[in-house]
Short mmCIF file of C-alpha atoms in Angstrom, two decimals:
data_model
loop_
_atom_site.label_atom_id
_atom_site.label_comp_id
_atom_site.label_asym_id
_atom_site.label_seq_id
_atom_site.Cartn_x
_atom_site.Cartn_y
_atom_site.Cartn_z
CA MET M 254 88.32 23.33 10.29
CA ILE M 255 89.04 19.90 8.77
CA SER M 256 90.00 19.82 5.10
CA LYS M 257 87.70 17.91 2.74
CA GLY M 258 88.64 18.43 -0.91
CA ASP M 259 87.94 22.02 -1.95
CA LYS M 260 85.84 22.45 1.19
CA VAL M 261 86.42 22.25 4.90
CA VAL M 262 84.24 20.80 7.66
CA CYS M 263 83.59 22.88 10.74
CA VAL M 264 84.24 20.74 13.84
CA LEU M 265 81.93 22.94 15.87
CA SER M 266 78.80 22.65 13.70
CA SER M 267 79.71 19.78 11.28
CA GLY M 268 78.82 22.09 8.39
CA THR M 269 80.89 22.45 5.20
CA VAL M 270 82.48 25.72 4.12
CA VAL M 271 84.31 26.65 0.91
CA CYS M 272 88.09 26.96 1.42
CA ARG M 273 88.27 30.72 1.18
CA THR M 274 89.28 33.08 3.93
CA SER M 275 86.20 35.24 3.42
CA SER M 276 83.85 32.24 3.54
CA VAL M 277 85.43 30.85 6.70
CA LYS M 278 85.33 34.28 8.36
CA ARG M 279 81.68 34.76 7.39
CA HIS M 280 80.82 31.29 8.73
CA PHE M 281 82.34 32.00 12.14
CA GLU M 282 80.83 35.47 12.40
CA THR M 283 77.40 34.13 11.49
CA ASN M 284 77.26 30.80 13.36
CA HIS M 285 79.86 31.09 16.11
CA LYS M 286 79.73 34.62 17.51
CA CYS M 287 80.38 33.33 21.02
CA PHE M 288 83.50 31.54 19.78
CA CYS M 289 84.87 34.74 18.23
CA GLU M 290 84.39 36.63 21.50
CA LYS M 291 86.60 34.19 23.44
CA ASN M 292 90.35 34.72 23.90
CA GLU M 293 92.91 32.70 21.94
CA PRO M 294 93.72 30.00 24.61
CA GLU M 295 90.01 29.29 25.11
CA GLN M 296 89.48 29.05 21.35
CA LYS M 297 92.35 26.55 20.97
CA GLN M 298 91.04 24.43 23.85
CA LEU M 299 87.51 24.40 22.41
CA ILE M 300 88.78 23.43 18.92
CA ALA M 301 90.96 20.62 20.30
CA SER M 302 88.04 19.20 22.26
CA ALA M 303 85.77 19.34 19.19
CA ILE M 304 88.38 17.59 17.01
CA LYS M 305 88.80 14.85 19.62
CA ASP M 306 85.04 14.23 19.75
CA SER M 307 84.87 14.16 15.95
CA ASP M 308 87.63 11.54 15.76
CA LYS M 309 85.84 9.33 18.30
CA GLN M 310 82.59 9.54 16.34
CA SER M 311 84.32 8.69 13.05
CA THR M 312 86.09 5.69 14.63
CA SER M 313 82.81 4.36 16.06
CA ILE M 314 81.09 4.62 12.68
CA ILE M 315 83.95 2.78 10.95
CA LYS M 316 83.85 -0.04 13.53
CA TYR M 317 80.05 -0.33 13.18
CA ASN M 318 80.26 -0.61 9.40
CA LYS M 319 83.03 -3.22 9.60
CA LYS M 320 81.07 -5.31 12.07
CA PHE M 321 77.65 -5.23 10.45
CA GLY M 322 78.35 -4.12 6.92
CA ARG M 323 75.71 -2.40 4.85
CA ARG M 324 72.35 -3.87 5.76
CA LYS M 325 70.00 -4.53 2.87
CA TYR M 326 66.30 -3.65 3.03
CA SER M 327 64.61 -6.93 2.21
CA SER M 328 60.99 -5.80 2.49
CA ASN M 329 58.81 -3.94 0.01
CA GLN M 330 59.99 -0.33 0.07
CA HIS M 331 56.78 0.90 -1.55
CA LYS M 332 54.44 -0.87 0.87
CA LYS M 333 52.75 1.38 3.38
CA SER M 334 53.66 0.75 6.98
CA LYS M 335 51.00 -0.79 9.18
CA SER M 336 48.79 1.59 11.04
CA THR M 337 48.82 1.73 14.79
CA GLU M 338 45.39 0.08 14.83
CA GLU M 339 46.71 -2.88 12.85
CA LEU M 340 49.72 -3.23 15.14
CA LEU M 341 47.41 -3.30 18.15
CA LEU M 342 44.91 -5.66 16.52
CA ASN M 343 45.84 -8.62 18.69
CA SER M 344 46.56 -6.64 21.83
CA VAL M 345 42.94 -6.34 23.01
CA GLU M 346 40.51 -9.25 22.82
CA SER M 347 36.96 -8.35 21.88
CA ALA M 348 33.82 -9.84 23.39
CA SER M 349 33.00 -11.46 20.04
CA ARG M 350 36.30 -13.36 20.00
CA ARG M 351 35.74 -14.56 23.56
CA LYS M 352 32.25 -15.81 22.75
CA ILE M 353 32.69 -17.32 19.30
CA LYS M 354 34.71 -20.49 18.98
CA ILE M 355 35.46 -21.00 15.31
CA PRO M 356 35.38 -24.76 14.58
CA ASP M 357 37.64 -26.44 12.08
CA LEU M 358 34.99 -27.25 9.51
CA LEU M 359 36.40 -26.66 6.07
CA LYS M 360 38.78 -29.20 4.65
CA GLU M 361 38.50 -29.89 0.96
CA GLN M 362 35.51 -28.81 -1.05
CA ASP M 363 33.13 -31.67 -1.70
CA SER M 364 31.90 -30.97 -5.21
CA GLN M 365 29.03 -33.42 -4.73
CA ASN M 366 27.68 -31.78 -1.57
CA VAL M 367 26.65 -28.38 -2.94
CA ASN M 368 23.50 -26.85 -4.34
CA ILE M 369 23.66 -25.06 -7.67
CA ILE M 370 21.19 -23.38 -10.00
CA VAL M 371 21.31 -24.64 -13.56
CA GLU M 372 19.06 -24.00 -16.55
CA LEU M 373 17.12 -27.10 -17.49
CA ASP M 374 17.64 -26.76 -21.24
CA LEU M 375 21.43 -26.56 -20.82
CA LEU M 376 21.41 -29.70 -18.70
CA SER M 377 19.17 -31.45 -21.21
CA SER M 378 21.46 -30.63 -24.15
CA LEU M 379 24.47 -31.83 -22.15
CA MET M 380 22.81 -35.18 -21.46
CA LYS M 381 21.88 -35.63 -25.11
CA ASN M 382 25.54 -35.35 -26.07
CA LEU M 383 26.81 -37.76 -23.43
CA LEU M 384 24.07 -40.29 -22.63
CA CYS M 385 22.38 -43.09 -24.48
CA CYS M 386 19.40 -45.24 -23.52
CA LYS M 387 20.43 -48.45 -21.73
CA TYR M 388 17.50 -50.28 -23.34
CA CYS M 389 17.81 -49.32 -27.01
CA CYS M 390 21.23 -47.57 -27.02
CA SER M 391 19.72 -44.54 -28.72
CA SER M 392 21.12 -41.11 -27.86
CA GLU M 393 19.29 -38.92 -30.35
CA LYS M 394 15.86 -39.01 -28.70
CA ILE M 395 16.88 -38.59 -25.04
CA GLU M 396 15.01 -35.78 -23.28
CA LEU M 397 15.28 -34.36 -19.77
CA ARG M 398 12.17 -32.65 -18.49
CA GLU M 399 10.34 -31.77 -15.30
CA ASP M 400 7.27 -33.65 -14.18
CA LEU M 401 5.06 -30.73 -13.17
CA LYS M 402 2.59 -32.96 -11.33
CA SER M 403 5.28 -34.10 -8.90
CA ARG M 404 6.60 -30.64 -8.03
CA ARG M 405 6.89 -29.91 -4.29
CA GLY M 406 7.96 -26.31 -3.87
CA LEU M 407 11.55 -25.94 -5.04
CA ALA M 408 11.92 -29.72 -5.12
CA VAL M 409 11.08 -30.91 -8.61
CA SER M 410 10.90 -34.30 -10.27
CA LEU M 411 13.43 -34.65 -13.10
CA GLU M 412 12.48 -37.26 -15.68
CA ILE M 413 14.70 -38.70 -18.42
CA ILE M 414 12.69 -40.10 -21.32
CA CYS M 415 13.81 -42.05 -24.37
CA HIS M 416 11.31 -41.33 -27.13
CA ASN M 417 12.75 -44.14 -29.21
CA CYS M 418 11.73 -47.00 -26.90
CA GLY M 419 9.46 -45.17 -24.45
CA GLU M 420 11.47 -46.05 -21.33
CA SER M 421 11.90 -43.40 -18.64
CA THR M 422 13.45 -42.85 -15.21
CA SER M 423 12.97 -40.04 -12.71
CA THR M 424 14.37 -38.62 -9.48
CA MET M 425 13.62 -35.71 -7.18
CA SER M 426 16.03 -32.78 -7.16
CA SER M 427 16.32 -32.73 -3.36
CA LYS M 428 16.59 -35.17 -0.48
CA ILE M 429 13.92 -35.59 2.18
CA SER M 430 14.47 -34.82 5.87
CA ASN M 431 11.69 -34.92 8.47
CA GLU M 432 9.13 -35.54 5.71
CA CYS M 433 10.13 -32.26 4.03
CA TYR M 434 12.46 -31.64 1.15
CA ASP M 435 15.81 -30.14 2.16
CA VAL M 436 15.68 -27.34 -0.38
CA ASN M 437 12.31 -26.15 0.94
CA LEU M 438 13.58 -26.20 4.52
CA ARG M 439 16.65 -24.22 3.47
CA LEU M 440 14.45 -21.66 1.74
CA THR M 441 12.28 -21.26 4.84
CA TYR M 442 15.27 -20.86 7.15
CA GLY M 443 16.98 -18.47 4.76
CA MET M 444 13.93 -16.22 4.51
CA ARG M 445 13.39 -16.21 8.27
CA ALA M 446 17.08 -15.49 8.87
CA ILE M 447 16.78 -12.22 6.93
CA GLY M 448 13.42 -11.35 8.48
CA LYS M 449 11.21 -12.31 5.54
CA GLY M 450 8.44 -14.80 4.96
CA GLY M 451 6.40 -16.52 2.28
CA ALA M 452 5.58 -13.34 0.32
CA ALA M 453 9.25 -12.43 -0.04
CA ALA M 454 10.06 -16.03 -0.97
CA ARG M 455 7.54 -15.91 -3.82
CA ILE M 456 9.05 -12.70 -5.17
CA PHE M 457 12.57 -14.10 -4.90
CA CYS M 458 11.68 -17.35 -6.66
CA GLY M 459 9.81 -15.48 -9.36
CA LEU M 460 12.72 -13.16 -10.14
CA MET M 461 15.17 -16.07 -10.11
CA ASN M 462 12.95 -18.06 -12.52
CA LEU M 463 12.59 -20.80 -9.90
CA PRO M 464 9.48 -22.82 -9.06
CA PRO M 465 7.24 -21.13 -6.48
CA PRO M 466 7.92 -21.92 -2.82
CA PRO M 467 5.75 -24.41 -0.92
CA ALA M 468 2.13 -23.32 -0.69
CA LYS M 469 2.10 -23.96 3.06
CA PHE M 470 5.26 -22.01 3.77
CA GLU M 471 4.42 -21.46 7.43
CA ARG M 472 4.06 -25.16 8.27
CA HIS M 473 7.84 -25.53 8.25
CA ASN M 474 8.01 -23.14 11.21
CA SER M 475 7.04 -25.82 13.72
CA LEU M 476 10.02 -27.96 12.72
CA PHE M 477 12.45 -25.12 13.17
CA LEU M 478 10.82 -23.92 16.39
CA ASN M 479 11.37 -27.26 18.11
CA VAL M 480 14.98 -27.46 16.96
CA LEU M 481 15.78 -23.82 17.73
CA LYS M 482 14.21 -24.13 21.17
CA THR M 483 16.50 -27.04 22.04
CA ILE M 484 19.66 -25.44 20.63
CA SER M 485 18.97 -22.01 22.15
CA GLU M 486 18.27 -23.53 25.58
CA ASP M 487 21.52 -25.51 25.38
CA SER M 488 23.37 -22.34 24.43
CA MET M 489 21.86 -20.35 27.31
CA ASN M 490 22.52 -23.15 29.81
CA ALA M 491 26.14 -23.28 28.69
CA ALA M 492 26.34 -19.49 29.06
CA VAL M 493 25.04 -19.74 32.63
CA HIS M 494 27.59 -22.45 33.42
CA GLU M 495 30.42 -20.29 32.04
CA ALA M 496 29.24 -17.28 34.03
CA VAL M 497 29.08 -19.28 37.27
CA ILE M 498 32.62 -20.61 36.76
CA ALA M 499 33.89 -17.10 35.99
CA ASN M 500 32.21 -15.91 39.20
CA ASP M 501 34.22 -18.35 41.38
CA ASN M 502 31.47 -21.00 41.18
CA ASN M 503 29.01 -18.59 42.74
CA SER M 504 25.57 -18.87 41.13
CA ASN M 505 24.68 -15.34 42.23
CA ILE M 506 25.78 -13.82 38.93
CA ALA M 507 25.21 -10.28 37.69
CA VAL M 508 22.99 -9.79 34.65
CA ALA M 509 21.83 -6.91 32.48
CA VAL M 510 18.14 -6.98 31.61
CA ASP M 511 16.75 -5.10 28.63
CA GLY M 512 13.64 -5.22 26.51
CA THR M 513 12.50 -4.13 23.09
CA TRP M 514 9.21 -3.56 21.31
CA HIS M 515 8.31 -4.51 17.77
CA LYS M 516 7.68 -0.84 17.00
CA ARG M 517 7.76 2.47 18.80
CA GLY M 518 4.92 4.66 19.96
CA TYR M 519 3.38 2.48 22.71
CA SER M 520 1.25 0.69 20.12
CA SER M 521 3.30 -2.49 19.65
CA LEU M 522 1.61 -5.83 20.20
CA ASN M 523 4.87 -7.78 20.46
CA GLY M 524 7.73 -7.40 22.91
CA VAL M 525 10.91 -9.24 23.90
CA VAL M 526 12.95 -9.03 27.10
CA CYS M 527 16.31 -10.75 27.59
CA ALA M 528 18.88 -11.16 30.36
CA THR M 529 22.57 -10.98 29.46
CA SER M 530 25.38 -12.15 31.71
CA VAL M 531 27.83 -9.44 32.72
CA GLU M 532 30.61 -12.02 33.08
CA ASN M 533 30.66 -13.37 29.51
CA GLY M 534 28.25 -11.09 27.62
CA LYS M 535 25.99 -13.95 26.53
CA VAL M 536 22.21 -14.17 26.67
CA ILE M 537 21.13 -16.51 29.47
CA ASP M 538 17.35 -16.10 29.24
CA PHE M 539 14.66 -14.38 27.20
CA GLU M 540 10.91 -14.06 27.01
CA ALA M 541 8.79 -13.14 23.99
CA LEU M 542 5.27 -11.87 24.71
CA THR M 543 2.38 -10.66 22.60
CA LYS M 544 -0.97 -8.98 23.21
CA TYR M 545 -2.37 -10.36 19.96
CA CYS M 546 -4.65 -13.40 19.97
CA SER M 547 -5.88 -14.79 16.66
CA SER M 548 -8.67 -16.74 18.39
CA CYS M 549 -10.08 -13.61 20.02
CA LYS M 550 -9.75 -11.67 16.78
CA GLU M 551 -11.77 -14.23 14.86
CA ALA M 552 -14.41 -14.60 17.58
CA LYS M 553 -17.75 -12.82 17.36
CA VAL M 554 -17.25 -9.96 19.79
CA TYR M 555 -20.87 -8.85 19.56
CA GLY M 556 -22.37 -12.34 19.57
CA ASP M 557 -25.25 -12.75 17.14
CA THR M 558 -25.77 -9.00 16.82
CA GLU M 559 -25.18 -7.82 13.26
CA VAL M 560 -22.96 -4.78 12.82
CA GLU M 561 -23.84 -2.55 9.90
CA LYS M 562 -20.83 -1.29 8.00
CA LEU M 563 -21.41 2.35 7.14
CA GLU M 564 -18.27 3.25 5.22
CA CYS M 565 -15.02 1.65 4.14
CA VAL M 566 -11.96 3.49 5.40
CA GLY M 567 -10.04 2.37 2.34
CA HIS M 568 -12.56 4.03 0.04
CA VAL M 569 -12.39 7.28 2.01
CA GLN M 570 -8.62 7.13 1.89
CA THR M 571 -8.66 6.57 -1.88
CA ARG M 572 -10.98 9.54 -2.45
CA MET M 573 -8.41 11.82 -0.80
CA GLY M 574 -5.73 10.66 -3.24
CA THR M 575 -8.08 10.89 -6.24
CA ARG M 576 -9.05 14.49 -5.50
CA LEU M 577 -5.44 15.56 -5.00
CA ARG M 578 -4.47 13.97 -8.31
CA ASN M 579 -7.35 15.78 -10.02
CA ILE M 580 -6.07 19.07 -8.60
CA LEU M 581 -2.63 18.32 -10.02
CA LYS M 582 -4.14 17.51 -13.39
CA MET M 583 -6.33 20.62 -13.57
CA SER M 584 -3.56 22.93 -12.33
CA LYS M 585 -0.99 21.73 -14.84
CA GLY M 586 0.76 24.72 -16.43
CA ILE M 587 -0.94 27.25 -14.13
CA LYS M 588 1.32 29.55 -12.12
CA LEU M 589 0.48 30.06 -8.48
CA SER M 590 0.80 33.31 -6.51
CA ASP M 591 4.53 32.71 -5.99
CA GLY M 592 5.09 32.35 -9.72
CA LYS M 593 5.76 28.60 -9.60
CA ASN M 594 3.82 25.52 -10.66
CA ILE M 595 1.88 23.45 -8.16
CA SER M 596 4.12 20.44 -8.83
CA GLY M 597 7.87 20.10 -8.81
CA ARG M 598 10.64 19.62 -6.32
CA GLY M 599 9.52 20.42 -2.79
CA ARG M 600 5.91 20.87 -3.89
CA LEU M 601 2.86 18.67 -4.52
CA THR M 602 3.97 15.68 -6.58
CA LEU M 603 2.41 12.29 -7.23
CA LYS M 604 4.74 10.83 -4.61
CA GLU M 605 3.53 13.38 -2.07
CA VAL M 606 -0.07 12.57 -2.98
CA ASP M 607 0.55 8.89 -2.24
CA SER M 608 2.18 9.85 1.06
CA ILE M 609 -0.70 12.09 2.12
CA GLN M 610 -3.23 9.43 1.14
CA HIS M 611 -1.37 6.83 3.20
CA TYR M 612 -1.13 9.02 6.31
CA TYR M 613 -4.76 10.08 5.90
CA GLY M 614 -5.86 6.46 6.12
CA LEU M 615 -3.65 5.85 9.16
CA ALA M 616 -5.06 8.91 10.91
CA ILE M 617 -8.56 7.50 10.52
CA ARG M 618 -7.74 3.93 11.54
CA LYS M 619 -5.75 4.92 14.62
CA ASN M 620 -8.49 7.14 16.02
CA LEU M 621 -11.70 5.19 15.45
CA SER M 622 -12.85 5.77 19.02
CA SER M 623 -12.57 9.58 18.98
CA VAL M 624 -13.73 11.99 16.30
CA GLU M 625 -11.73 14.84 17.84
CA ASP M 626 -8.51 12.83 17.83
CA MET M 627 -9.19 11.81 14.24
CA LYS M 628 -9.74 15.42 13.23
CA ARG M 629 -6.56 16.48 15.01
CA ALA M 630 -4.51 13.74 13.33
CA ILE M 631 -5.81 14.69 9.87
CA TRP M 632 -5.00 18.38 10.33
CA ALA M 633 -1.59 17.37 11.68
CA ILE M 634 -0.79 15.93 8.24
CA TYR M 635 -1.72 19.22 6.57
CA PHE M 636 0.36 21.42 8.85
CA HIS M 637 3.25 18.96 8.91
CA LYS M 638 3.50 19.10 5.11
CA LEU M 639 3.47 22.92 5.25
CA SER M 640 6.18 23.02 7.90
CA THR M 641 9.68 24.26 7.07
CA GLU M 642 12.83 24.80 9.09
CA ASP M 643 12.17 28.54 9.18
CA ASN M 644 8.47 28.13 9.94
CA PRO M 645 7.87 24.85 11.83
CA GLN M 646 4.22 23.89 12.27
CA HIS M 647 4.28 20.72 14.35
CA ALA M 648 1.86 21.79 17.08
CA LEU M 649 -0.64 19.09 16.12
CA CYS M 650 1.93 16.37 15.46
CA PRO M 651 1.83 13.47 17.95
CA LEU M 652 4.23 13.71 20.86
CA GLY M 653 6.74 11.04 21.75
CA GLU M 654 9.79 9.34 20.33
CA ASP M 655 8.15 8.81 16.95
CA SER M 656 6.87 12.36 16.68
CA CYS M 657 5.78 13.43 13.20
CA GLU M 658 5.92 9.85 11.96
CA PHE M 659 3.20 7.30 11.36
CA LEU M 660 5.25 4.17 11.78
CA LYS M 661 4.21 1.07 9.92
CA THR M 662 5.80 -2.32 10.45
CA VAL M 663 4.98 -5.80 9.30
CA PHE M 664 3.13 -7.63 12.05
CA VAL M 665 4.24 -11.16 12.91
CA GLY M 666 2.67 -13.78 15.15
CA ILE M 667 4.19 -15.06 18.38
CA GLU M 668 5.54 -18.23 16.73
CA THR M 669 7.41 -16.26 14.07
CA LEU M 670 8.65 -13.86 16.75
CA LYS M 671 10.04 -16.71 18.85
CA PHE M 672 11.61 -18.19 15.72
CA GLY M 673 13.57 -15.00 15.15
CA VAL M 674 14.50 -14.48 18.80
CA MET M 675 15.82 -18.01 19.33
CA ASP M 676 17.79 -17.87 16.10
CA ALA M 677 19.26 -14.52 17.16
CA VAL M 678 20.22 -15.93 20.58
CA ILE M 679 22.28 -18.81 19.19
CA CYS M 680 24.00 -16.51 16.68
CA PHE M 681 24.75 -13.92 19.37
CA ASN M 682 26.07 -16.42 21.89
CA ASP M 683 27.95 -18.87 19.67
CA GLY M 684 28.24 -17.22 16.27
CA TYR M 685 26.56 -17.88 12.95
CA VAL M 686 28.27 -21.27 12.75
CA SER M 687 25.79 -22.44 15.39
CA ARG M 688 23.20 -22.54 12.61
CA ILE M 689 24.99 -25.65 11.39
CA LYS M 690 23.55 -27.40 14.46
CA VAL M 691 20.05 -26.53 13.22
CA PHE M 692 20.67 -28.26 9.91
CA GLU M 693 22.22 -31.27 11.61
CA ALA M 694 19.28 -31.56 14.03
CA LEU M 695 16.92 -31.64 11.04
CA GLY M 696 19.00 -34.34 9.37
CA ILE M 697 20.31 -32.00 6.67
CA LYS M 698 23.98 -32.04 5.74
CA PRO M 699 24.99 -28.35 5.78
CA GLY M 700 27.38 -28.54 2.85
CA TYR M 701 30.61 -26.80 1.97
CA ASN M 702 29.11 -23.50 0.77
CA THR M 703 26.92 -23.16 3.87
CA GLU M 704 29.81 -23.77 6.25
CA ARG M 705 32.09 -21.42 4.33
CA ALA M 706 29.53 -18.59 4.29
CA LEU M 707 28.85 -18.85 8.04
CA LEU M 708 32.57 -18.92 8.86
CA ILE M 709 33.20 -15.82 6.75
CA ILE M 710 30.41 -13.94 8.55
CA ASP M 711 31.79 -14.89 11.98
CA ASN M 712 35.36 -13.97 11.08
CA LYS M 713 34.20 -10.61 9.77
CA ARG M 714 32.22 -10.04 12.96
CA ILE M 715 35.30 -10.76 15.09
CA PHE M 716 37.53 -8.55 12.94
CA GLU M 717 35.13 -5.59 13.07
CA ALA M 718 34.64 -5.98 16.83
CA GLU M 719 38.37 -6.02 17.51
CA ARG M 720 38.97 -3.10 15.19
CA ILE M 721 36.48 -1.03 17.17
CA VAL M 722 37.86 -2.22 20.52
CA ASN M 723 41.43 -1.41 19.55
CA LYS M 724 40.40 1.97 18.20
CA VAL M 725 38.79 2.83 21.52
CA SER M 726 41.84 1.48 23.36
CA LEU M 727 44.16 3.55 21.19
CA GLU M 728 42.15 6.71 21.75
CA ALA M 729 42.14 6.13 25.50
CA ARG M 730 45.90 5.54 25.49
CA ASN M 731 46.57 8.71 23.51
CA LYS M 732 44.33 10.64 25.87
CA ARG M 733 46.28 9.39 28.89
CA ARG M 734 49.58 10.35 27.28
CA SER M 735 48.45 13.83 26.29
#
């Protein structure tokens, strides 16, 4: 034992014991039974060896403290330590980082090269307070208004009029590129980039209190198609060149070929197939095909023979919904055999009526050539709605990947399909920043906000890809170690 104030330190276990004979005896009997069983010479030798080791350890600690002193913790003590995934973030390079080369675009924000939305009356009141007519020097009767006759989609003609002298001046709110206003081209590209068209653009402009989009929204497609075709071909050619170099300048490169349909169920009219290089993971070729032909659809299939229209499918479909709604109305407040109302959660509601009416119309339209198939599809709706987990009744439901579903998608023409595919190719191969090339090819200056938004999207894509890659790498490493 080594004395330490009113306590002693046991050299065998480094524990402290109160300086009483009974406490020391109890400590040895409890923790060092083997020591008590040894003879006296062995006990003395063991104690001397323990004291010697204790002195060495104390001397080493003193020397360490003298040499280095007490080291201060300079970091944030309350900050959580980085996770293993964050520490490994830069250890594995993702395919997205290898493909996307982030350019140095952003410098200082150019306040003059941005598009903003401003209320016209606020701008007019601001001009009244700051401007005066250069002809009569009057500032009280200055008015800013839009010339509705000169409106071209989102591009409007702003006219400043002095009612005192009658002088006026005007300018369009957007520049012209390729005989189209920049703001209209941006709207078209923006809608197509999110998979929407003219109808969605009209809703968006209406809710934003903006002028309606160009009446001929689709005519801008040809401009973008030509530009996207050139940029996507350049991107794919560059991808082929990279793959050949990575394959020791051997043009016999490995590719993965895959295709997709516009919708499931073997009823799609549009399809796309693409080839992706195994070496760099970039698309090197694609083909978009369609079985739809607008010319054939508009042609007279039966020549001069008149076809008598017996019944409108839409009217038949509507009658189904009307009768179901009448049943709901007449059965209101009446208890059924199970003691519950006909409507309510999990029962026949107006939403379910709309759903049944919709599927009823689809069942008719999809089986015009066979009465039996039409009958089967209609009864499939009935039994499908009755089906539960305990009592499934899907015997009449269509087989296949989209079983029990009548899939409905928005149909697009081949030009719109190619528009989307080529835009997806350049974004997949070179990142969203490649869309800047589209604007530049059209003679449009992208602008600070456009460049910033595209860079943020690409950086987020790289971060998410590397997070997933490192997570998989970490799991594989832990599995190997276990």
